[in-house]
Amino acid sequence: MAPTPTSSPLQFVANVRLLLRQVDHTGAREPLTLARHVFECFIQQTKLISSRDNGPGVDTGDILCEGYLCRAAVLPHPAVDAWDWLDADLDWQGAAVRGEYQPPATGGVLPPSSTVQAPADGACWLGDLSLLQTPGVLPHAPRALFAAASLLMIGAAYGPGGIGALVQPELGEKLTFAIKPHRVYVLEAGDTLNSIAYRFGTTVPTLRRVNQDLQELQTIETAPGDTLTLLAGTYGTTVETLRKHNPELLRADGHTVVEGDTIATIAELYDTTNRTIRKYNPPLAEYPSGDQLPLAMVVNVPAIRPSSPLDPGQELLVPSVTPSTVLPAGGWIYLPQQRAVSFPDEIDLDAAPPPPVAMLRSSAPLSL
């Protein structure tokens, strides 16, 4: 293990350990995780996010924090141990600044090193750092907080010169991040994706979307009677996702338009989207989705319907973790953001207004 670098002057009062994902491109639709960064920081709470303050990276109920980075380490991805980032003895790369990830050499040449940038998502443990152990575990500390976190800004408080340029190397990079309570879940014995989705009012595909590790794939061979609908249900995914991971299921085939056919009805028939139909058929790019299509027109559609039997022995990529797979107890996963819940006694703005109440006439005089 390399010698631990000199810590920043704030290290003795550091009160949070932060885990962040470094991705290949933060703007990508499905960013690829390159490495995991661990920060120890001194932070203080600045604001509780209300419904008027939420926006990119922050949701109602999040806790906005500011502080200084004391030391940093870089861990490989994927993790062998879910709690390796809480190990008391890490190989700290640097004091006061972010660690650097060195990509593997290609062709004998090392690519330029890189580091985590904001915005970045991860988790945090806010508590007494002296309670951390080796090997890493989640400490039993009722007063501590284990939660999801989003890095919003880092190093931006310092200008290019002046006193900021002198202070930053001493105190560490300034960072702003949001703590997201109730967005991580520590797995219990017997937990499955099905049971977690039911318990927290979400779906298995949504849990996969917010947990990159649950998106790993395996190869299977189709059996007699298999259909896309059956496989999607068995492996807790969608027909559209199976088509995305298996390009051979996306080959175009013809559908001859009959009376009543529109882009929307054809998309529903083949369990796909209006966008996919337009992608297969450039002449329909601007065609209204609800208008009758020209009769006898041949529309390119996914060749295999969701209910069509697949050829036995066909190799397909499907999720490795099925909805009924028992997950390893003691690990943790992210939970999706909870949406607003509507109650039966709320006013339905789309409901038809009640009929007006007839006014009763009375011959009796009003008493004041």
Short mmCIF file of C-alpha atoms in Angstrom, two decimals:
data_model
loop_
_atom_site.label_atom_id
_atom_site.label_comp_id
_atom_site.label_asym_id
_atom_site.label_seq_id
_atom_site.Cartn_x
_atom_site.Cartn_y
_atom_site.Cartn_z
CA MET A 1 0.00 0.00 0.00
CA ALA A 2 1.30 3.42 -0.93
CA PRO A 3 2.03 5.81 1.94
CA THR A 4 -0.90 7.96 2.98
CA PRO A 5 -0.38 11.52 1.72
CA THR A 6 -0.45 14.45 4.08
CA SER A 7 -4.01 15.27 5.08
CA SER A 8 -5.55 18.70 4.83
CA PRO A 9 -5.84 20.84 8.01
CA LEU A 10 -9.55 19.90 8.20
CA GLN A 11 -8.97 16.13 8.28
CA PHE A 12 -9.36 15.84 12.06
CA VAL A 13 -12.89 17.29 11.83
CA ALA A 14 -14.00 15.36 8.72
CA ASN A 15 -17.54 14.10 9.34
CA VAL A 16 -18.67 12.40 6.12
CA ARG A 17 -17.39 9.77 3.73
CA LEU A 18 -18.72 10.18 0.21
CA LEU A 19 -18.82 7.55 -2.55
CA LEU A 20 -19.17 8.87 -6.13
CA ARG A 21 -19.31 7.22 -9.54
CA GLN A 22 -17.00 8.45 -12.29
CA VAL A 23 -18.71 7.88 -15.64
CA ASP A 24 -17.43 8.07 -19.21
CA HIS A 25 -19.76 10.96 -20.04
CA THR A 26 -22.27 12.55 -17.67
CA GLY A 27 -24.59 13.49 -20.53
CA ALA A 28 -24.84 9.97 -21.94
CA ARG A 29 -28.21 8.23 -21.90
CA GLU A 30 -26.62 5.14 -20.32
CA PRO A 31 -23.32 6.34 -18.82
CA LEU A 32 -20.63 3.72 -18.22
CA THR A 33 -19.04 3.67 -14.78
CA LEU A 34 -15.24 3.82 -14.98
CA ALA A 35 -14.26 3.99 -11.31
CA ARG A 36 -15.54 4.84 -7.85
CA HIS A 37 -14.18 7.80 -5.91
CA VAL A 38 -14.15 8.10 -2.13
CA PHE A 39 -13.97 11.50 -0.43
CA GLU A 40 -13.62 12.30 3.24
CA CYS A 41 -15.00 15.77 3.82
CA PHE A 42 -15.89 18.33 6.43
CA ILE A 43 -19.41 19.51 5.60
CA GLN A 44 -22.29 21.44 7.11
CA GLN A 45 -25.97 21.47 6.25
CA THR A 46 -27.07 24.64 4.47
CA LYS A 47 -30.66 24.08 3.35
CA LEU A 48 -33.57 21.64 3.27
CA ILE A 49 -34.88 21.53 -0.31
CA SER A 50 -38.56 22.46 -0.60
CA SER A 51 -40.90 21.93 -3.53
CA ARG A 52 -40.00 25.43 -4.74
CA ASP A 53 -36.26 24.72 -4.73
CA ASN A 54 -36.08 21.33 -6.44
CA GLY A 55 -34.44 21.03 -9.83
CA PRO A 56 -31.63 19.16 -11.60
CA GLY A 57 -29.87 16.95 -9.05
CA VAL A 58 -32.05 17.98 -6.08
CA ASP A 59 -35.51 16.78 -5.07
CA THR A 60 -37.98 17.87 -2.42
CA GLY A 61 -36.73 16.61 0.96
CA ASP A 62 -33.04 16.56 0.01
CA ILE A 63 -30.52 18.17 2.35
CA LEU A 64 -28.15 20.62 0.67
CA CYS A 65 -24.63 20.60 2.14
CA GLU A 66 -21.37 22.47 1.59
CA GLY A 67 -17.90 21.63 2.77
CA TYR A 68 -14.27 20.91 1.94
CA LEU A 69 -12.58 17.81 0.61
CA CYS A 70 -9.95 16.51 3.05
CA ARG A 71 -8.57 13.45 1.22
CA ALA A 72 -9.54 11.19 -1.66
CA ALA A 73 -9.11 7.64 -2.93
CA VAL A 74 -10.04 5.79 -6.12
CA LEU A 75 -11.56 2.29 -6.07
CA PRO A 76 -12.04 -0.10 -9.00
CA HIS A 77 -15.41 -0.87 -10.54
CA PRO A 78 -17.32 -3.12 -10.16
CA ALA A 79 -17.04 -3.61 -6.41
CA VAL A 80 -16.29 -7.04 -4.99
CA ASP A 81 -17.50 -5.92 -1.54
CA ALA A 82 -20.48 -3.57 -1.20
CA TRP A 83 -18.83 -1.83 1.77
CA ASP A 84 -15.20 -1.59 0.60
CA TRP A 85 -15.57 2.22 0.45
CA LEU A 86 -16.18 2.25 4.24
CA ASP A 87 -12.94 0.41 4.97
CA ALA A 88 -10.94 2.30 7.61
CA ASP A 89 -7.67 1.73 5.72
CA LEU A 90 -7.91 2.94 2.14
CA ASP A 91 -5.08 3.73 -0.23
CA TRP A 92 -5.53 7.51 -0.14
CA GLN A 93 -4.26 9.13 -3.34
CA GLY A 94 -4.22 12.76 -2.39
CA ALA A 95 -4.96 15.37 0.24
CA ALA A 96 -7.37 18.24 -0.40
CA VAL A 97 -7.99 17.36 -4.07
CA ARG A 98 -9.80 14.62 -6.01
CA GLY A 99 -8.00 11.38 -6.80
CA GLU A 100 -7.17 10.44 -10.38
CA TYR A 101 -8.34 7.37 -12.26
CA GLN A 102 -5.74 5.81 -14.55
CA PRO A 103 -7.38 3.86 -17.42
CA PRO A 104 -5.75 0.54 -18.40
CA ALA A 105 -3.04 0.73 -21.06
CA THR A 106 -4.07 0.05 -24.66
CA GLY A 107 -1.39 -1.01 -27.09
CA GLY A 108 1.24 -0.46 -24.39
CA VAL A 109 0.30 3.22 -24.04
CA LEU A 110 -1.34 4.69 -20.93
CA PRO A 111 -4.27 7.02 -21.75
CA PRO A 112 -4.43 10.35 -19.89
CA SER A 113 -5.68 10.05 -16.32
CA SER A 114 -9.06 11.51 -15.38
CA THR A 115 -11.16 12.27 -12.32
CA VAL A 116 -14.76 12.53 -11.18
CA GLN A 117 -16.69 15.61 -12.27
CA ALA A 118 -19.94 17.17 -11.13
CA PRO A 119 -22.70 16.22 -11.47
CA ALA A 120 -22.09 12.75 -10.04
CA ASP A 121 -24.26 10.32 -8.09
CA GLY A 122 -23.36 8.05 -5.22
CA ALA A 123 -23.89 7.52 -1.50
CA CYS A 124 -22.63 8.94 1.78
CA TRP A 125 -22.10 7.92 5.39
CA LEU A 126 -22.41 10.87 7.75
CA GLY A 127 -21.09 10.02 11.18
CA ASP A 128 -18.04 9.51 13.38
CA LEU A 129 -15.34 8.31 10.97
CA SER A 130 -13.43 6.70 13.84
CA LEU A 131 -16.14 4.01 13.91
CA LEU A 132 -15.09 2.68 10.49
CA GLN A 133 -13.51 -0.77 10.51
CA THR A 134 -11.32 -3.04 8.38
CA PRO A 135 -12.67 -4.80 6.38
CA GLY A 136 -15.38 -2.30 5.63
CA VAL A 137 -18.88 -2.75 7.04
CA LEU A 138 -21.81 -0.45 7.68
CA PRO A 139 -21.13 0.66 11.29
CA HIS A 140 -23.86 0.22 13.87
CA ALA A 141 -24.29 3.90 14.68
CA PRO A 142 -27.91 5.00 15.29
CA ARG A 143 -26.96 8.68 15.12
CA ALA A 144 -25.20 8.34 11.76
CA LEU A 145 -26.88 8.65 8.37
CA PHE A 146 -26.45 6.35 5.37
CA ALA A 147 -28.09 7.89 2.32
CA ALA A 148 -27.84 8.48 -1.40
CA ALA A 149 -25.98 11.61 -2.51
CA SER A 150 -25.49 13.77 -5.60
CA LEU A 151 -22.40 15.94 -6.13
CA LEU A 152 -23.61 19.25 -7.57
CA MET A 153 -20.49 21.44 -7.71
CA ILE A 154 -16.84 21.18 -6.83
CA GLY A 155 -13.99 23.68 -6.73
CA ALA A 156 -16.10 26.47 -8.18
CA ALA A 157 -15.81 28.79 -5.18
CA TYR A 158 -12.20 29.64 -6.01
CA GLY A 159 -11.15 32.09 -8.69
CA PRO A 160 -8.07 31.79 -10.92
CA GLY A 161 -5.91 33.88 -8.60
CA GLY A 162 -5.80 35.92 -5.43
CA ILE A 163 -6.23 34.44 -1.97
CA GLY A 164 -8.40 31.62 -3.31
CA ALA A 165 -5.46 30.12 -5.17
CA LEU A 166 -3.52 30.04 -1.89
CA VAL A 167 -6.30 28.77 0.35
CA GLN A 168 -7.59 25.95 -1.86
CA PRO A 169 -4.51 23.70 -1.58
CA GLU A 170 -4.57 24.16 2.20
CA LEU A 171 -8.26 23.60 2.95
CA GLY A 172 -9.18 21.42 -0.02
CA GLU A 173 -11.57 21.74 -2.89
CA LYS A 174 -14.91 23.18 -1.88
CA LEU A 175 -17.88 21.01 -2.78
CA THR A 176 -21.66 21.23 -2.76
CA PHE A 177 -23.77 18.09 -2.70
CA ALA A 178 -27.27 16.92 -1.82
CA ILE A 179 -27.96 14.19 0.71
CA LYS A 180 -30.98 12.13 -0.38
CA PRO A 181 -32.51 10.35 2.64
CA HIS A 182 -34.51 7.14 2.14
CA ARG A 183 -33.06 6.51 -1.32
CA VAL A 184 -30.80 3.56 -0.43
CA TYR A 185 -31.88 0.26 1.04
CA VAL A 186 -29.75 -2.27 2.94
CA LEU A 187 -30.70 -5.74 1.72
CA GLU A 188 -32.22 -8.19 4.17
CA ALA A 189 -32.26 -12.00 4.05
CA GLY A 190 -34.71 -13.24 1.43
CA ASP A 191 -35.01 -9.95 -0.47
CA THR A 192 -35.72 -10.18 -4.20
CA LEU A 193 -36.36 -7.52 -6.82
CA ASN A 194 -40.04 -8.51 -6.73
CA SER A 195 -40.35 -8.08 -2.96
CA ILE A 196 -38.45 -4.77 -2.95
CA ALA A 197 -40.52 -3.39 -5.85
CA TYR A 198 -43.74 -4.33 -4.03
CA ARG A 199 -42.55 -2.95 -0.70
CA PHE A 200 -41.55 0.43 -2.08
CA GLY A 201 -44.25 0.84 -4.72
CA THR A 202 -42.05 0.64 -7.80
CA THR A 203 -41.26 -1.82 -10.60
CA VAL A 204 -38.43 -4.25 -11.33
CA PRO A 205 -37.41 -2.40 -14.55
CA THR A 206 -37.21 0.85 -12.56
CA LEU A 207 -34.95 -0.78 -9.95
CA ARG A 208 -32.72 -1.97 -12.78
CA ARG A 209 -32.61 1.52 -14.28
CA VAL A 210 -31.31 3.15 -11.07
CA ASN A 211 -28.89 0.31 -10.22
CA GLN A 212 -26.28 -0.26 -12.90
CA ASP A 213 -25.10 -3.51 -11.31
CA LEU A 214 -28.57 -5.00 -11.85
CA GLN A 215 -28.30 -4.39 -15.60
CA GLU A 216 -25.74 -7.17 -16.18
CA LEU A 217 -26.74 -9.67 -18.86
CA GLN A 218 -26.49 -13.42 -19.38
CA THR A 219 -26.97 -15.58 -22.49
CA ILE A 220 -29.79 -18.14 -22.57
CA GLU A 221 -31.15 -20.52 -25.17
CA THR A 222 -34.84 -20.26 -25.96
CA ALA A 223 -37.04 -23.27 -25.22
CA PRO A 224 -40.13 -24.45 -27.11
CA GLY A 225 -43.05 -22.12 -26.38
CA ASP A 226 -40.90 -19.12 -25.43
CA THR A 227 -42.17 -15.72 -26.55
CA LEU A 228 -40.88 -12.23 -25.97
CA THR A 229 -43.76 -11.56 -23.58
CA LEU A 230 -43.00 -14.72 -21.59
CA LEU A 231 -39.26 -13.99 -21.39
CA ALA A 232 -39.86 -10.35 -20.43
CA GLY A 233 -42.04 -11.48 -17.52
CA THR A 234 -39.64 -14.24 -16.45
CA TYR A 235 -36.59 -11.99 -16.37
CA GLY A 236 -38.28 -8.82 -15.10
CA THR A 237 -37.73 -6.64 -18.12
CA THR A 238 -39.68 -5.34 -21.11
CA VAL A 239 -40.13 -6.53 -24.68
CA GLU A 240 -38.55 -3.29 -25.90
CA THR A 241 -35.46 -3.91 -23.72
CA LEU A 242 -35.09 -7.47 -25.04
CA ARG A 243 -35.22 -6.07 -28.57
CA LYS A 244 -32.57 -3.45 -27.70
CA HIS A 245 -30.13 -6.06 -26.37
CA ASN A 246 -30.84 -8.52 -29.20
CA PRO A 247 -30.64 -6.68 -32.53
CA GLU A 248 -31.79 -9.77 -34.45
CA LEU A 249 -35.25 -9.20 -32.93
CA LEU A 250 -35.39 -5.73 -34.50
CA ARG A 251 -35.15 -6.74 -38.15
CA ALA A 252 -37.83 -5.07 -40.26
CA ASP A 253 -40.76 -6.96 -41.75
CA GLY A 254 -43.86 -5.85 -43.56
CA HIS A 255 -47.31 -4.98 -42.21
CA THR A 256 -49.94 -4.22 -44.87
CA VAL A 257 -52.20 -1.36 -43.81
CA VAL A 258 -55.93 -2.08 -43.54
CA GLU A 259 -58.88 0.09 -42.58
CA GLY A 260 -58.38 1.66 -39.12
CA ASP A 261 -54.60 1.29 -39.04
CA THR A 262 -52.66 4.24 -37.64
CA ILE A 263 -49.09 4.59 -36.39
CA ALA A 264 -50.41 4.33 -32.82
CA THR A 265 -52.49 1.16 -33.43
CA ILE A 266 -49.65 -0.58 -35.28
CA ALA A 267 -47.20 0.32 -32.48
CA GLU A 268 -49.61 -1.17 -29.94
CA LEU A 269 -50.11 -4.31 -32.07
CA TYR A 270 -46.37 -5.01 -32.18
CA ASP A 271 -45.71 -3.80 -28.61
CA THR A 272 -43.38 -1.04 -29.71
CA THR A 273 -43.47 2.75 -29.81
CA ASN A 274 -44.57 5.40 -32.30
CA ARG A 275 -40.94 6.54 -32.43
CA THR A 276 -39.76 3.06 -33.46
CA ILE A 277 -42.38 2.84 -36.22
CA ARG A 278 -41.25 6.21 -37.56
CA LYS A 279 -37.60 5.15 -37.29
CA TYR A 280 -38.31 2.07 -39.44
CA ASN A 281 -40.35 4.17 -41.87
CA PRO A 282 -38.75 7.56 -42.68
CA PRO A 283 -41.69 8.67 -44.93
CA LEU A 284 -43.86 8.60 -41.78
CA ALA A 285 -41.55 10.89 -39.80
CA GLU A 286 -44.07 13.76 -39.82
CA TYR A 287 -47.24 11.68 -40.15
CA PRO A 288 -49.76 12.21 -37.30
CA SER A 289 -49.85 9.14 -35.09
CA GLY A 290 -53.66 9.04 -34.94
CA ASP A 291 -54.42 9.49 -38.66
CA GLN A 292 -55.47 6.63 -40.94
CA LEU A 293 -52.51 5.37 -42.94
CA PRO A 294 -52.84 4.88 -46.72
CA LEU A 295 -54.56 1.54 -47.43
CA ALA A 296 -52.32 -1.28 -48.71
CA MET A 297 -49.18 0.60 -47.65
CA VAL A 298 -46.45 -1.74 -46.36
CA VAL A 299 -45.13 -0.52 -43.00
CA ASN A 300 -41.84 -1.85 -41.62
CA VAL A 301 -42.36 -3.24 -38.10
CA PRO A 302 -40.45 -5.52 -35.69
CA ALA A 303 -40.69 -8.92 -37.36
CA ILE A 304 -41.36 -10.88 -34.16
CA ARG A 305 -44.54 -10.04 -32.31
CA PRO A 306 -44.44 -10.24 -28.49
CA SER A 307 -46.75 -13.28 -28.59
CA SER A 308 -45.06 -15.07 -31.52
CA PRO A 309 -43.21 -18.31 -30.64
CA LEU A 310 -39.43 -17.96 -30.85
CA ASP A 311 -37.23 -20.54 -32.55
CA PRO A 312 -36.01 -23.08 -29.94
CA GLY A 313 -32.27 -22.97 -29.29
CA GLN A 314 -31.95 -19.28 -30.19
CA GLU A 315 -29.36 -17.43 -28.07
CA LEU A 316 -30.67 -14.26 -26.41
CA LEU A 317 -29.24 -11.78 -23.91
CA VAL A 318 -31.43 -11.38 -20.82
CA PRO A 319 -30.87 -9.85 -17.34
CA SER A 320 -28.67 -11.97 -15.05
CA VAL A 321 -30.70 -11.17 -11.92
CA THR A 322 -34.29 -12.31 -12.29
CA PRO A 323 -37.15 -10.78 -10.25
CA SER A 324 -37.19 -13.87 -8.00
CA THR A 325 -33.41 -14.13 -7.51
CA VAL A 326 -32.55 -13.86 -3.81
CA LEU A 327 -30.17 -10.91 -3.44
CA PRO A 328 -27.13 -11.10 -1.13
CA ALA A 329 -28.13 -9.93 2.35
CA GLY A 330 -26.08 -7.10 3.78
CA GLY A 331 -25.49 -5.32 0.49
CA TRP A 332 -27.38 -2.23 -0.64
CA ILE A 333 -29.18 -0.83 -3.66
CA TYR A 334 -30.61 2.52 -4.73
CA LEU A 335 -34.35 3.20 -4.59
CA PRO A 336 -36.06 5.45 -7.15
CA GLN A 337 -37.40 8.84 -6.20
CA GLN A 338 -40.81 8.58 -4.60
CA ARG A 339 -43.58 10.23 -6.53
CA ALA A 340 -46.47 12.21 -5.10
CA VAL A 341 -49.37 10.05 -3.94
CA SER A 342 -52.93 11.08 -4.68
CA PHE A 343 -55.59 10.38 -2.06
CA PRO A 344 -59.26 9.53 -2.73
CA ASP A 345 -60.49 12.63 -0.94
CA GLU A 346 -58.50 14.99 -3.17
CA ILE A 347 -60.31 17.06 -5.77
CA ASP A 348 -60.19 15.49 -9.24
CA LEU A 349 -59.76 18.43 -11.60
CA ASP A 350 -60.57 16.26 -14.63
CA ALA A 351 -63.87 14.96 -13.25
CA ALA A 352 -67.12 16.32 -14.60
CA PRO A 353 -68.55 19.06 -12.36
CA PRO A 354 -71.54 18.05 -10.21
CA PRO A 355 -74.97 19.28 -11.33
CA PRO A 356 -75.97 22.64 -9.85
CA VAL A 357 -78.05 22.49 -6.69
CA ALA A 358 -81.50 24.03 -7.11
CA MET A 359 -82.15 26.96 -4.80
CA LEU A 360 -85.20 26.49 -2.58
CA ARG A 361 -87.59 29.38 -2.33
CA SER A 362 -89.06 30.09 1.09
CA SER A 363 -92.01 32.25 1.90
CA ALA A 364 -90.80 32.75 5.47
CA PRO A 365 -89.11 36.08 6.18
CA LEU A 366 -85.39 36.13 6.89
CA SER A 367 -84.47 36.64 10.52
CA LEU A 368 -81.44 38.80 11.13
#
